[in-house]
C-alpha cells in the first residue's frame, strides 16, 4: 500500500515523528557537532516519509501508530547505518597522509619533480595496504630501515616483516609497470 503525505498533514507528521530521526542518529553516535549532521537529518526525514508511504497498515487507527513508530525507526536507522558505512569507506579510501610521512622531507639528491612523483606514487599505494603493510612500506622506502630495524621498531619478528614485504610486493605488483616507464 502506497500512500502520499499530503501538504496539509506534512507539518503535523514531522512535528510528531521527526524525533525518530534524531533518536536514530543519537543511538548511532551522530550528534549535532558532527559536520554532516544536518545532511543526515535530511536523509532521515526523507526515509521517514518513505516509511510513511510504504507502511502496510492504516495509520488513522491508533493501534497501528505504535507499530509505525518501530517500523519507521528501523527504516531510518538502517538507512543511517548504510550512509555511515558509505562515508567510512570513502574516508578510508581518501586516507590522509600518515603524520610520520608528512613530516619526512624528500631526498635532497633527487630533483623536486622526481620527489613529487615518488610521493604521489606512494600516496596511491598506501590505501591498497593494511596498516602493518603501510608501516612496513613507509619504514622501508621513506626511512630506508633494514628488516631488522623495522622488526625492532614494530615489535615483531623478522619473519613477520618478511611476510609484510611479500604481501606488499604481491599487492603492488601492478605498479612495476609504472616504475619501469
XYZ file of C-alpha atoms in Angstrom:
181
model
C 0.000 0.000 0.000
C 1.414 3.337 -1.004
C 0.020 6.499 0.498
C 1.261 10.010 -0.107
C 1.979 12.546 2.588
C -0.242 15.498 1.755
C 0.878 19.059 2.334
C -1.884 19.567 4.899
C -0.648 16.666 7.048
C 3.039 17.346 6.480
C 3.651 19.780 9.376
C 1.787 17.654 11.916
C 3.536 14.498 10.687
C 7.017 15.979 11.080
C 6.173 17.536 14.432
C 5.008 14.147 15.667
C 7.645 11.875 14.117
C 10.848 13.904 13.492
C 12.121 12.709 16.868
C 12.534 9.257 15.323
C 15.285 10.603 13.063
C 17.059 12.441 15.877
C 16.769 9.404 18.143
C 18.219 7.084 15.500
C 21.134 9.459 14.922
C 21.771 9.756 18.653
C 21.708 5.980 19.046
C 24.309 5.707 16.248
C 26.543 8.293 17.926
C 25.949 11.067 15.378
C 25.484 14.249 17.392
C 24.821 17.864 16.410
C 28.546 18.548 16.475
C 29.074 16.084 13.590
C 29.970 18.030 10.420
C 27.330 16.202 8.357
C 24.608 16.170 10.992
C 22.158 18.318 9.007
C 22.649 16.162 5.913
C 21.944 13.037 7.948
C 18.791 14.637 9.372
C 17.541 15.460 5.868
C 18.278 11.925 4.674
C 16.499 10.573 7.747
C 13.433 12.733 7.139
C 13.260 11.503 3.549
C 13.451 7.902 4.785
C 10.755 8.721 7.369
C 8.414 9.884 4.603
C 9.242 6.736 2.635
C 8.356 4.655 5.706
C 5.048 6.521 5.967
C 4.278 5.859 2.329
C 5.110 2.150 2.485
C 3.725 1.242 5.932
C 1.265 -1.587 5.252
C -1.381 -0.680 7.868
C -3.839 2.190 8.239
C -2.222 4.954 10.287
C -5.581 6.515 11.150
C -6.098 3.707 13.665
C -4.244 4.432 16.870
C -3.275 0.780 17.380
C -1.078 0.899 14.285
C 0.566 4.209 15.192
C 2.822 2.482 17.740
C 3.787 -0.158 15.169
C 4.564 2.573 12.659
C 6.976 4.198 15.098
C 9.015 0.988 15.385
C 8.819 0.391 11.643
C 9.945 3.935 10.815
C 12.720 3.847 13.404
C 14.162 0.670 11.881
C 13.940 2.072 8.344
C 15.635 5.323 9.359
C 18.288 3.609 11.480
C 19.211 1.114 8.762
C 19.432 3.901 6.212
C 21.658 5.941 8.534
C 23.875 2.882 9.084
C 24.230 2.499 5.321
C 25.154 6.171 4.961
C 27.687 5.977 7.789
C 29.265 2.860 6.285
C 29.465 4.535 2.900
C 31.056 7.597 4.485
C 33.541 5.402 6.364
C 34.531 3.623 3.151
C 35.019 6.978 1.477
C 37.171 8.232 4.359
C 39.235 5.051 4.284
C 39.724 5.404 0.546
C 40.666 9.064 0.860
C 43.032 8.285 3.691
C 45.199 11.268 4.641
C 48.953 11.039 4.792
C 50.177 9.432 7.995
C 51.754 12.035 10.258
C 55.173 10.452 10.020
C 55.164 10.704 6.211
C 54.016 14.290 6.238
C 56.985 15.136 8.452
C 59.507 13.437 6.157
C 61.493 15.621 3.812
C 62.141 14.306 0.302
C 65.641 13.089 -0.543
C 67.696 16.161 -1.437
C 69.635 14.168 -4.057
C 66.513 13.817 -6.210
C 65.029 16.588 -8.288
C 61.895 18.204 -6.980
C 59.804 16.696 -9.800
C 61.109 13.188 -9.112
C 60.460 13.528 -5.369
C 56.955 14.742 -6.057
C 56.268 11.837 -8.423
C 57.613 9.336 -5.914
C 55.477 10.725 -3.097
C 52.430 10.811 -5.370
C 53.002 7.172 -6.306
C 53.427 6.262 -2.640
C 50.141 8.019 -1.849
C 48.378 5.836 -4.431
C 49.908 2.692 -2.940
C 49.082 3.231 0.739
C 45.273 2.768 0.568
C 45.788 -0.664 -1.014
C 47.639 -1.968 2.043
C 46.763 -2.936 5.597
C 48.040 -0.818 8.467
C 51.023 -3.113 9.119
C 51.899 -3.260 5.440
C 51.725 0.528 5.251
C 54.075 0.800 8.226
C 56.481 -1.607 6.532
C 56.400 0.294 3.237
C 56.962 3.650 4.925
C 59.798 2.325 7.059
C 61.454 0.507 4.160
C 61.036 3.130 1.439
C 60.801 6.506 3.143
C 63.022 5.888 6.163
C 65.121 3.207 4.446
C 65.268 0.972 7.510
C 66.516 -2.603 7.319
C 64.298 -5.608 8.045
C 65.926 -5.963 11.463
C 65.344 -2.291 12.286
C 61.715 -2.481 11.163
C 61.135 -5.613 13.251
C 62.602 -3.927 16.321
C 60.621 -0.726 15.730
C 57.304 -2.554 15.199
C 57.929 -5.083 17.979
C 57.543 -8.108 15.709
C 59.788 -10.862 14.410
C 61.858 -10.564 11.249
C 59.723 -13.347 9.767
C 56.632 -11.159 10.179
C 58.386 -8.284 8.421
C 59.300 -10.612 5.557
C 55.632 -11.657 5.330
C 54.604 -7.988 5.131
C 57.242 -7.458 2.459
C 55.897 -10.387 0.437
C 52.278 -9.203 0.688
C 53.249 -5.639 -0.232
C 55.109 -6.951 -3.275
C 52.067 -9.019 -4.319
C 49.591 -6.178 -3.834
C 51.723 -3.557 -5.550
C 52.977 -5.739 -8.399
C 50.948 -3.753 -10.956
C 52.928 -0.612 -10.037
C 56.041 -2.226 -11.539
C 54.805 -1.291 -14.992
C 54.569 2.346 -13.941
C 58.014 2.297 -12.374
C 59.601 0.714 -15.455
C 58.378 3.622 -17.637
